Amino acid sequence: MKDDRKRLDLSELDKIKASKDLKTKTLNRCLDDGNKFKSFLLSKVSLVFAVIFAIVLSYVAIAVNNSKGIKVVKSYELKAAKSEKDLLNALKSVGMPARDGVFNLAQESAKSASPAHSTTNVQVEGIDEADIIKTDGKYIYSINNYKNELIIFKANDRAEIIKRLKGKDLYANIINADLNNLYLREMFIYEKEDKKYLVLLSGLIRYEQETEEPYKKSTPSEKVDIMPIRWGDETTLISIYDINDIEKINLVKQFEVSGNVLSSRINGDNFYLVTNKWLRYFIQDKSEKVLPFYVDYDKPDNKNYIEPKNVLYNENNISSSFTVISNINLGDLTFKMHSVLGNFYQMYMSKENLYLITTQTETIKPMEKNNGQDTVQSLDNYKQKTLIYKFNLQKDVVYKGYGEVNGYIINQFSMDEYDGYFRIATTEESYNGNQFNTSNNVFVLDRNLKIAGSIRNIAEGERIYSVRFDGEKMYMVTFKQVDPLFVIDLENPYSPKILGYLKIPGYSTYLHPLGENRLIGIGLETADLEGRVINKGIKIALFDISNLEKPKQISKLEIGGRGSYSESLYNHKALTVYKPYDLYAFDLYETRDDDSYTQIFRGLCLLRINDNEIKLLQKITHMDLLKGVSEVEAYDYGYRAVFVDKLMFVISNVGVTVLNLDEMKIIKNERI
């Protein structure tokens, strides 16, 4: 697939011989939560393939859902369903057969003194995000994914294990469920006055019992697989524990809600959880219920199904899934649920509003006919846009409206709200009949989500790799062969402008402000190999942005060679920052710098970063704790760090290390 290849149409898709699984994953690359960890394809050929797959397969999906041809849609405004019939008809439009009765609805602390400690690295100050490790300064709470258990350590130089709570023990009260299919996910710590809660999120899959007829065929031509399909419903458990007395942890409230976690926040006294509930593509029995529900485990036998009037939908953008917004007031432990019939893949929350993001692909011109049949469309007939839905959080979750911009976003850091304006950065793809093109945009939307100002066609031929908003400024990294760092002025929302930029090798996938005049970039170094750009090792860069028109790199650190990796490249919560010592800690998989991909280290990396330099202080591993262990267990992963006073705690699935920060000396390193 060269740049000068002939005009490509959808009939070429099968010639690529992509597997069904690969097609599905590629189609959903902008919709999938796995977007956080997708591989960034840098070479020219790889980029062409990725764009072809994403756009072509998206259009195939749309064509399947609309046998009369793809319509140019004018509005994606949401409206409340008047009855379950509205939702049934909407589902039919996407090939989701349903019959009357399918829904079967019911009738209408005072904080005690604790030493200085690190917190989760979050996007918006004051709004907490769930993570697998938390500390309150006295204890460390860690989810061990390998053993599916919650471990509580004392935050002292001995790091004694106070409790080990296995998933099966934590959820022994759950009914009608195989607890082997329950997985601990993430958690929060909430403290206010006399309340101190651990809010634990867990995933549960309830597989249906096999029957003689596990499902009914949707169409007469549908083939039945040789092996029976095993299907089940995914739900999320919200467990709220009183941890005022660590020796007597008490479950005070528990809910179960439909769907798998998209994202969650604690904003003030309110806990918000957004989940995606997928529907199966076959006819349900009359007794089967598909509306989102929740269970209050004070009354575990009672499923509370959402009322249709609390479900929003848009008839021009229907998908076979519900997005569920659950809200728990942690003061009085009351529960509320809202839902949208549709799929969303990113979420952003400010102090006042919640935003849900999805993408939509539209035709630029009507589909052509050949002998009365729709013809295959070329790629230049389509465009992709991002749809933004706004919900106010002041009293309840209230839908306020939607907006739309061209292109797609990479992650939650592509969005921000400031002084009532919503800012968003997108990458836009196009095809002119001979080659693919990319460009990048920055949009500023007003309170009604109408575009107030914009900068378009930034860095043509490149795409966005990282974004960070910081008040009236914004930093953006695009990449193709070198890394342009753009500094953008958003002081006037109606006239944003580029102040300056810097081009250097490599690219940053995460940007972290350091005071007013410095910016840290975490990403990968790159090199040229016979005309191709290839990834090399981890690159940590320090930028001087005191002169916004002339940003410059003043220090950098390269670690490892090709194949080196860190979760912090794509998950900001994997980076732990401790300001009292200017410390930054992240997990590291390091390879030898000779293009052999040979692993030389796996563990945690500790840096000191100040205004002038980046310094590598320590590398801590638990690989040495695995000597004599069977191959099945001999793999250490999940390295995370927390800081308490003058100590750093490094915890993985196999061990715990305590480091004295004043002496930079390890004082404990043991299996757990």
XYZ file of C-alpha atoms in Angstrom:
672
model
C 0.000 0.000 0.000
C 2.187 2.812 -1.247
C 1.469 6.515 -1.241
C 0.862 6.478 -4.987
C -1.500 3.509 -4.843
C -4.758 3.679 -6.693
C -7.976 4.877 -5.145
C -8.967 2.363 -2.484
C -12.536 1.213 -1.894
C -14.040 -1.098 0.681
C -13.894 -4.111 -1.631
C -10.150 -4.170 -1.008
C -10.675 -5.045 2.648
C -10.874 -8.802 2.192
C -7.691 -8.749 0.155
C -5.856 -7.545 3.246
C -6.863 -10.845 4.879
C -7.309 -9.329 8.299
C -8.716 -11.677 10.919
C -12.180 -11.031 12.325
C -10.669 -10.312 15.738
C -8.189 -7.824 14.330
C -10.924 -6.080 12.348
C -13.074 -5.686 15.426
C -10.201 -4.365 17.552
C -9.118 -1.948 14.843
C -12.660 -0.681 14.271
C -12.990 0.129 17.938
C -9.548 1.662 18.439
C -11.120 5.043 19.197
C -13.911 3.463 21.220
C -11.982 0.849 23.125
C -10.650 1.442 26.650
C -7.619 -0.422 25.424
C -6.852 2.816 23.596
C -4.639 3.597 26.575
C -2.208 0.851 25.690
C -2.427 0.717 21.860
C 0.805 0.475 19.912
C 1.747 3.691 18.184
C 2.652 2.738 14.618
C 5.386 5.078 13.509
C 6.602 3.766 10.179
C 4.974 5.051 7.029
C 3.629 1.692 5.943
C 2.295 0.841 9.422
C 0.513 4.159 9.700
C -1.184 3.618 6.326
C -2.435 0.181 7.394
C -3.726 1.484 10.728
C -5.673 4.323 9.149
C -7.087 2.076 6.405
C -8.293 -0.489 8.937
C -9.846 2.074 11.271
C -11.716 4.100 8.649
C -12.712 1.280 6.301
C -14.000 -0.996 9.021
C -15.944 1.838 10.634
C -17.731 2.401 7.354
C -18.456 -1.279 6.933
C -20.116 -1.306 10.354
C -22.250 1.690 9.472
C -23.281 0.188 6.140
C -24.372 -2.999 7.865
C -26.504 -1.073 10.330
C -28.251 0.927 7.609
C -29.152 -1.197 4.624
C -30.772 1.783 2.893
C -27.501 3.660 2.679
C -25.563 5.820 5.071
C -27.339 9.061 5.855
C -25.732 12.404 6.479
C -26.768 13.123 10.059
C -27.441 16.675 11.199
C -28.085 16.331 14.915
C -26.944 14.008 17.684
C -28.916 15.674 20.462
C -30.074 13.287 23.197
C -33.676 12.984 24.313
C -35.360 11.076 27.109
C -37.225 7.914 26.253
C -40.973 8.251 26.817
C -41.495 4.525 27.201
C -39.764 1.209 26.792
C -41.240 1.047 23.275
C -38.979 3.954 22.256
C -35.929 1.974 23.333
C -37.144 -1.242 21.707
C -37.575 0.541 18.388
C -34.171 2.198 18.726
C -32.474 -1.162 19.304
C -34.196 -2.642 16.251
C -32.496 0.024 14.112
C -29.091 -1.523 14.831
C -30.113 -5.112 14.229
C -30.956 -5.786 17.876
C -34.144 -7.861 17.519
C -36.451 -7.549 20.463
C -40.005 -8.527 21.336
C -42.640 -7.166 23.655
C -41.788 -7.924 27.240
C -38.037 -8.071 26.662
C -37.421 -5.537 29.421
C -39.931 -6.946 31.925
C -39.717 -3.723 33.919
C -40.824 -3.209 37.463
C -43.425 -0.527 38.166
C -42.926 2.787 37.714
C -13.858 12.074 60.086
C -12.394 14.219 61.467
C -9.071 13.406 59.820
C -6.476 12.209 62.276
C -3.017 13.667 61.902
C -0.898 11.750 59.409
C 2.572 12.360 57.985
C 3.220 13.783 54.536
C 2.460 11.235 51.842
C 1.990 10.902 48.111
C -1.407 10.805 46.425
C -2.678 9.420 43.140
C -1.468 11.378 40.113
C -4.743 12.846 38.807
C -5.742 15.060 35.910
C -7.854 17.642 37.765
C -6.698 18.837 41.168
C -9.255 18.021 43.851
C -10.974 15.262 41.867
C -9.676 11.839 42.843
C -9.286 8.889 40.468
C -9.367 5.217 41.369
C -6.127 3.233 41.428
C -4.745 -0.136 42.524
C -2.734 1.446 45.357
C -3.626 4.157 47.897
C -2.255 5.450 51.186
C -3.636 7.609 53.979
C -0.192 8.144 55.532
C -0.734 5.458 58.181
C -1.541 2.445 56.024
C -0.996 1.372 52.439
C -3.819 -0.358 50.582
C -2.710 -2.413 47.584
C -4.646 -4.634 45.177
C -2.591 -7.669 44.153
C -4.063 -8.578 40.780
C -2.076 -11.818 40.551
C -3.547 -13.166 43.785
C -6.823 -11.229 43.505
C -6.547 -9.882 47.023
C -6.401 -6.614 48.951
C -3.284 -6.284 51.107
C -3.009 -3.638 53.819
C 0.492 -2.652 54.995
C 1.497 -0.496 57.903
C 3.325 2.567 56.565
C 6.482 2.211 58.661
C 10.015 0.988 57.990
C 8.944 -2.627 58.583
C 5.888 -2.484 56.288
C 4.073 -5.163 58.275
C 1.098 -6.743 56.564
C -1.944 -5.922 58.694
C -4.534 -7.752 56.604
C -4.825 -9.913 53.498
C -8.367 -9.954 52.175
C -9.069 -12.299 49.270
C -11.774 -11.463 46.779
C -13.828 -14.506 47.739
C -13.780 -13.467 51.388
C -14.618 -9.835 50.669
C -17.647 -10.825 48.624
C -18.942 -13.877 50.439
C -22.343 -12.161 50.658
C -22.786 -11.940 46.870
C -25.645 -14.143 45.712
C -26.105 -16.208 42.540
C -22.506 -15.762 41.453
C -19.384 -17.843 40.915
C -16.777 -15.845 42.820
C -14.047 -17.349 40.622
C -15.300 -14.819 38.078
C -14.869 -11.863 40.450
C -11.867 -9.555 40.098
C -10.703 -6.705 42.322
C -10.153 -3.606 40.172
C -9.417 -0.252 41.826
C -10.261 1.800 44.915
C -10.557 5.193 46.583
C -10.011 6.517 50.098
C -12.628 9.039 51.236
C -12.161 11.052 54.434
C -14.438 13.713 55.889
C -15.104 14.567 59.523
C -15.710 11.249 61.313
C -16.038 9.249 58.104
C -13.168 7.294 56.590
C -14.142 4.949 53.793
C -12.365 2.585 51.448
C -14.423 2.451 48.244
C -13.522 -0.766 46.435
C -14.499 -1.488 42.812
C -14.620 -5.056 41.529
C -15.751 -6.702 38.311
C -18.063 -9.715 38.187
C -19.196 -11.872 35.282
C -22.289 -13.988 35.773
C -22.214 -16.705 33.127
C -25.562 -18.162 32.185
C -26.250 -21.847 32.721
C -26.027 -23.945 29.576
C -29.359 -25.054 28.132
C -30.371 -27.185 25.180
C -30.905 -23.976 23.228
C -28.297 -21.475 24.482
C -29.521 -18.840 22.046
C -31.947 -18.356 19.202
C -30.684 -17.447 15.780
C -31.152 -13.826 14.798
C -31.593 -14.670 11.118
C -32.381 -17.904 9.244
C -28.964 -17.791 7.561
C -26.979 -17.478 10.778
C -24.676 -20.407 11.396
C -24.443 -22.059 14.791
C -20.897 -22.482 16.109
C -19.685 -26.006 16.810
C -18.894 -25.127 20.407
C -21.771 -23.640 22.424
C -21.467 -19.956 23.222
C -20.822 -19.188 26.866
C -22.140 -15.753 27.641
C -22.766 -13.699 30.694
C -23.486 -10.267 32.050
C -20.728 -8.041 33.391
C -21.462 -6.000 36.485
C -19.426 -3.800 38.804
C -19.503 -4.120 42.583
C -19.102 -0.994 44.713
C -18.163 -1.864 48.277
C -17.830 0.867 50.895
C -15.826 -0.089 54.002
C -15.410 1.865 57.217
C -11.637 1.853 57.898
C -11.534 4.111 60.952
C -10.481 1.049 62.946
C -8.149 -0.969 60.718
C -8.537 -3.987 62.982
C -12.291 -3.976 62.515
C -12.921 -3.111 58.890
C -16.667 -2.911 58.482
C -18.745 -3.122 55.285
C -21.251 -0.271 55.554
C -22.797 -0.314 52.073
C -22.612 -2.357 48.891
C -24.094 -1.886 45.438
C -23.909 -3.831 42.207
C -24.453 -1.986 38.923
C -24.722 -3.041 35.295
C -21.694 -2.918 33.053
C -17.919 -2.851 33.058
C -15.982 0.172 34.338
C -15.152 2.938 31.882
C -13.982 5.427 34.521
C -14.757 6.735 37.996
C -14.166 9.792 40.182
C -14.724 11.153 43.666
C -15.705 14.809 43.423
C -16.372 16.366 46.815
C -18.770 14.082 48.669
C -19.937 12.332 45.521
C -18.679 9.131 43.948
C -19.322 8.783 40.208
C -18.969 5.568 38.224
C -19.439 5.255 34.463
C -19.912 1.728 33.111
C -20.651 0.217 29.697
C -23.299 -2.479 29.486
C -23.170 -4.418 26.202
C -26.181 -6.198 24.731
C -26.072 -9.551 22.988
C -27.007 -9.827 19.328
C -29.718 -12.428 19.542
C -33.336 -12.562 20.539
C -33.814 -12.633 24.268
C -36.403 -14.757 25.949
C -39.450 -12.836 27.107
C -38.281 -13.175 30.672
C -34.867 -11.683 29.992
C -34.167 -8.128 31.077
C -31.659 -5.898 29.308
C -32.158 -2.472 30.879
C -29.382 -1.376 33.274
C -30.027 -2.177 36.911
C -28.518 -1.842 40.338
C -28.748 -3.921 43.485
C -28.611 -2.450 46.981
C -27.242 -5.293 49.099
C -29.307 -4.181 52.046
C -32.012 -5.866 49.935
C -29.977 -8.288 47.784
C -32.967 -10.037 46.181
C -34.291 -6.835 44.639
C -32.940 -5.680 41.254
C -33.781 -2.053 40.597
C -34.128 -1.516 36.855
C -33.741 1.991 35.510
C -36.927 3.647 34.337
C -37.079 4.477 30.599
C -37.559 8.180 31.376
C -34.052 8.149 32.858
C -32.547 6.737 29.651
C -31.396 9.214 26.993
C -30.865 8.311 23.357
C -30.382 9.767 19.887
C -32.115 8.041 17.008
C -29.273 8.915 14.628
C -26.555 7.340 16.767
C -27.845 4.110 18.283
C -25.543 1.322 19.401
C -26.295 -1.926 21.173
C -24.998 -0.802 24.544
C -25.959 1.330 27.494
C -23.604 3.765 29.176
C -24.557 3.944 32.842
C -23.772 6.855 35.188
C -24.033 5.833 38.845
C -23.794 8.397 41.639
C -23.393 7.671 45.360
C -23.456 10.462 47.906
C -20.818 9.333 50.397
C -22.354 11.483 53.106
C -25.698 9.691 53.302
C -24.898 6.697 50.987
C -27.858 7.362 48.680
C -27.735 5.985 45.138
C -28.877 7.424 41.790
C -28.586 6.012 38.276
C -28.833 7.552 34.803
C -28.142 6.027 31.402
C -27.595 6.740 27.721
C -28.360 4.225 24.984
C -25.001 4.361 23.260
C -21.310 3.660 23.668
C -18.776 6.167 24.997
C -15.032 5.586 25.158
C -13.672 8.559 27.130
C -14.773 10.626 30.106
C -13.656 13.960 31.528
C -14.843 15.544 34.776
C -14.455 19.065 36.113
C -15.734 20.294 39.472
C -19.094 21.185 37.915
C -19.582 18.950 34.871
C -19.078 15.485 33.445
C -18.381 14.984 29.727
C -18.839 11.750 27.778
C -17.113 11.297 24.431
C -17.880 9.139 21.419
C -17.062 9.258 17.719
C -19.296 9.196 14.660
C -18.399 8.635 11.022
C -20.469 10.413 8.370
C -20.687 10.417 4.608
C -19.846 13.661 2.865
C -22.166 12.870 -0.058
C -25.011 10.371 -0.575
C -24.193 6.774 -1.458
C -24.133 6.102 -5.204
C -26.325 3.476 -6.872
C -25.421 0.822 -9.433
C -28.314 -1.233 -10.847
C -30.366 -0.162 -7.884
C -27.764 -1.327 -5.364
C -25.564 0.768 -3.097
C -22.032 0.899 -4.434
C -18.893 0.571 -2.354
C -17.709 4.009 -1.311
C -14.183 5.342 -1.558
C -12.546 6.582 1.609
C -12.625 10.233 0.638
C -16.407 10.193 1.043
C -16.241 9.936 4.827
C -15.281 12.077 7.767
C -14.972 11.348 11.460
C -16.170 13.622 14.229
C -16.109 13.611 18.013
C -19.414 14.034 19.836
C -19.285 15.656 23.280
C -22.133 15.221 25.778
C -22.283 17.459 28.842
C -23.880 16.592 32.191
C -24.089 19.066 35.067
C -23.296 17.744 38.561
C -24.479 20.547 40.826
C -27.520 18.778 42.330
C -28.081 15.673 40.241
C -26.630 14.335 36.996
C -28.481 16.560 34.512
C -27.992 16.432 30.747
C -27.140 19.911 29.402
C -26.481 19.375 25.695
C -23.990 18.223 23.104
C -21.363 19.597 20.772
C -19.286 18.205 17.938
C -15.847 18.761 16.453
C -13.908 17.158 13.628
C -11.432 14.356 14.349
C -10.848 12.070 17.324
C -9.071 12.335 20.678
C -6.350 10.121 22.172
C -7.260 10.133 25.883
C -8.797 12.137 28.739
C -5.936 14.663 28.669
C -7.168 15.830 25.267
C -9.998 17.592 27.143
C -10.266 20.337 29.742
C -12.730 22.836 31.176
C -11.645 26.329 32.218
C -13.753 29.356 33.119
C -16.833 27.703 31.646
C -15.161 26.863 28.319
C -14.518 23.316 27.159
C -11.229 22.831 25.289
C -10.429 19.771 23.186
C -7.583 18.669 20.869
C -8.228 16.260 17.995
C -6.469 14.526 15.133
C -8.311 14.582 11.830
C -7.764 12.071 9.018
C -8.566 12.532 5.337
C -8.000 10.770 2.027
C -7.663 12.690 -1.225
C -7.809 9.742 -3.611
C -4.052 9.214 -3.669
C -2.857 9.269 -0.083
C -3.906 9.623 3.516
C -3.387 12.886 5.336
C -3.593 13.857 8.986
C -3.833 17.206 10.678
C -4.582 18.378 14.201
C -7.016 20.833 15.720
C -7.664 22.691 18.950
C -11.263 23.756 19.639
C -12.680 25.974 22.373
C -16.405 25.478 23.039
C -18.670 27.761 25.058
C -21.072 26.730 27.845
C -23.555 25.534 25.227
C -20.839 23.492 23.493
C -20.811 25.719 20.439
C -17.398 26.391 18.901
C -16.118 29.768 20.104
C -12.594 29.580 18.681
C -10.241 27.114 17.065
C -6.861 26.465 15.494
C -7.034 23.992 12.619
C -4.608 22.071 10.449
C -1.750 22.058 12.946
C 1.282 19.927 11.984
C -0.151 18.393 8.819
C 1.033 14.840 8.228
C 1.454 14.202 11.960
C -0.898 13.203 14.762
C -1.275 14.029 18.434
C 0.633 11.907 20.955
C 0.058 13.906 24.153
C -1.780 16.982 25.414
C -1.734 18.913 28.680
C -3.884 21.923 29.531
C -2.598 24.280 32.219
C -4.927 27.192 32.854
C -4.718 29.610 29.939
C -1.916 27.610 28.317
C -1.840 24.304 26.528
C 0.988 21.991 25.497
C 0.652 19.515 22.684
C 3.018 16.953 21.165
C 2.569 15.716 17.605
C 4.821 13.238 15.857
C 5.844 11.636 12.580
C 9.623 11.811 12.414
C 10.474 14.409 15.066
C 8.634 15.619 18.150
C 7.140 19.116 17.834
C 6.132 20.440 21.248
C 3.589 23.216 20.695
C 2.838 25.936 23.238
C -0.664 27.334 22.672
C -2.243 30.429 24.220
C -5.921 29.994 25.211
C -6.321 33.256 27.148
C -8.800 34.526 24.553
C -11.179 31.592 23.972
C -12.373 33.171 20.731
C -8.875 33.497 19.305
C -6.469 30.775 20.485
C -3.004 30.982 18.975
C 0.265 29.093 18.775
C 2.959 30.938 20.691
C 5.955 28.729 19.948
C 7.161 25.219 19.257
C 10.210 23.019 19.598
C 11.261 20.152 17.312
C 13.407 17.378 18.766
C 13.836 13.615 18.151
C 11.491 11.242 19.976
C 8.078 11.968 21.373
C 6.243 12.327 24.688
C 3.093 10.335 25.442
C 2.513 12.043 28.794
C 3.165 15.651 29.844
C 3.435 16.751 33.474
C 3.707 20.407 34.600
C 6.509 21.224 37.039
C 5.788 24.642 38.501
C 5.178 27.649 36.288
C 8.217 27.388 34.019
C 8.971 23.704 33.526
C 7.288 20.776 31.798
C 8.207 17.075 32.035
C 7.685 14.759 29.088
C 7.627 10.956 29.379
C 7.822 9.021 26.136
C 10.160 7.194 23.774
C 13.364 8.128 22.012
C 13.431 7.460 18.274
C 16.050 6.870 15.599
C 16.257 6.666 11.835
C 16.798 3.193 10.375
C 17.211 3.153 6.613
C 14.679 5.924 6.201
C 12.249 4.513 8.770
C 11.595 5.991 12.188
C 11.860 3.382 14.944
C 11.248 3.487 18.685
C 14.194 3.158 21.023
C 14.308 3.418 24.826
C 12.310 5.373 27.390
C 12.945 9.109 27.204
C 12.366 11.545 30.080
C 12.672 15.180 28.970
C 12.645 18.450 30.920
C 11.463 21.537 29.043
C 11.991 25.184 29.925
C 8.770 27.045 29.069
C 9.591 30.330 30.799
C 9.670 31.886 27.321
C 6.460 30.559 25.802
C 7.513 31.584 22.314
C 10.791 29.668 22.540
C 10.425 26.466 24.579
C 13.625 24.479 24.924
C 14.762 21.113 26.226
C 17.228 21.618 29.075
C 17.716 18.029 30.240
C 16.897 14.493 29.180
C 17.440 10.933 30.322
C 17.319 7.873 28.079
C 16.753 4.421 29.573
C 17.120 1.127 27.723
C 16.793 0.160 24.095
C 14.121 -1.017 21.680
C 11.263 -2.731 23.466
C 11.679 -0.835 26.741
C 8.321 0.006 28.258
C 6.551 1.621 31.204
C 2.879 1.622 32.093
C 3.283 5.335 32.847
C 3.635 5.958 29.100
C -0.123 5.472 28.777
C -1.445 5.467 32.354
C -0.747 8.649 34.307
C -1.668 6.952 37.593
C 1.349 4.644 37.222
C 3.556 7.708 37.862
C 3.934 8.662 41.532
C 5.107 12.178 42.398
C 6.474 13.216 45.809
C 7.108 16.960 45.909
C 8.919 17.178 49.301
C 11.881 15.323 47.734
C 11.303 16.196 44.033
C 10.863 12.482 43.340
C 9.178 10.688 40.448
C 8.690 6.912 40.437
C 7.384 4.625 37.700
C 7.523 0.983 36.649
C 10.145 0.014 34.093
C 10.747 -2.853 31.696
C 14.236 -2.189 30.326
C 16.006 -3.835 27.392
C 19.621 -3.758 26.311
C 20.461 -0.842 24.031
C 21.635 -2.949 21.097
C 18.360 -3.631 19.232
C 18.287 -7.183 20.602
C 15.166 -6.605 22.762
C 16.966 -8.489 25.533
C 15.533 -7.728 28.971
C 18.052 -6.454 31.504
C 15.754 -5.055 34.194
C 12.183 -5.230 35.411
C 11.110 -3.189 38.418
C 10.682 0.412 39.528
C 12.690 3.466 38.514
C 13.189 6.436 40.845
C 14.182 9.868 39.517
C 14.813 13.260 41.040
C 13.666 16.075 38.769
C 14.142 19.718 39.688
C 14.173 22.912 37.640
C 17.544 22.153 36.106
C 18.139 18.436 35.721
C 16.898 14.853 35.698
C 18.838 12.416 37.840
C 18.434 8.639 38.093
C 18.573 7.677 41.786
C 17.511 4.045 42.108
C 16.280 0.990 40.286
C 14.457 -1.444 42.528
C 13.484 -4.951 41.469
C 11.863 -7.993 43.034
C 13.315 -10.392 40.497
C 15.829 -11.567 43.088
C 12.941 -12.588 45.363
C 11.861 -15.216 42.850
C 14.884 -17.495 43.091
C 13.807 -21.085 43.585
C 10.191 -20.305 42.665
C 8.394 -22.389 40.031
C 8.163 -20.968 36.522
C 4.418 -20.517 36.919
C 4.940 -17.998 39.726
C 8.307 -16.617 38.620
C 7.098 -13.373 37.118
C 7.039 -10.048 38.890
C 4.840 -7.255 37.645
C 2.513 -4.492 38.821
C 5.280 -2.340 40.349
C 3.890 0.739 42.086
C 5.299 3.201 44.609
C 3.905 5.321 47.439
C 5.755 7.782 49.666
C 5.144 8.394 53.362
C 7.294 10.904 55.238
C 10.934 9.895 54.512
C 10.135 6.418 53.198
C 9.316 5.028 49.767
C 7.376 1.762 49.493
C 7.694 -0.284 46.314
C 5.030 -2.973 45.981
C 4.616 -5.568 43.236
C 2.678 -8.815 42.939
C 5.525 -10.683 44.674
C 7.275 -8.332 47.104
C 7.600 -5.125 49.078
C 10.642 -2.853 49.383
C 11.153 0.023 51.807
C 13.670 2.731 50.908
C 14.962 5.421 53.276
C 14.876 8.627 51.221
C 17.408 10.541 53.281
C 20.063 7.844 52.908
C 18.764 6.299 49.653
C 19.198 2.954 51.364
C 16.966 -0.122 51.156
C 15.923 -1.183 54.655
C 13.513 -3.965 53.701
C 13.075 -6.195 50.643
C 10.830 -9.229 51.154
C 8.307 -11.559 49.518
C 4.656 -10.993 50.282
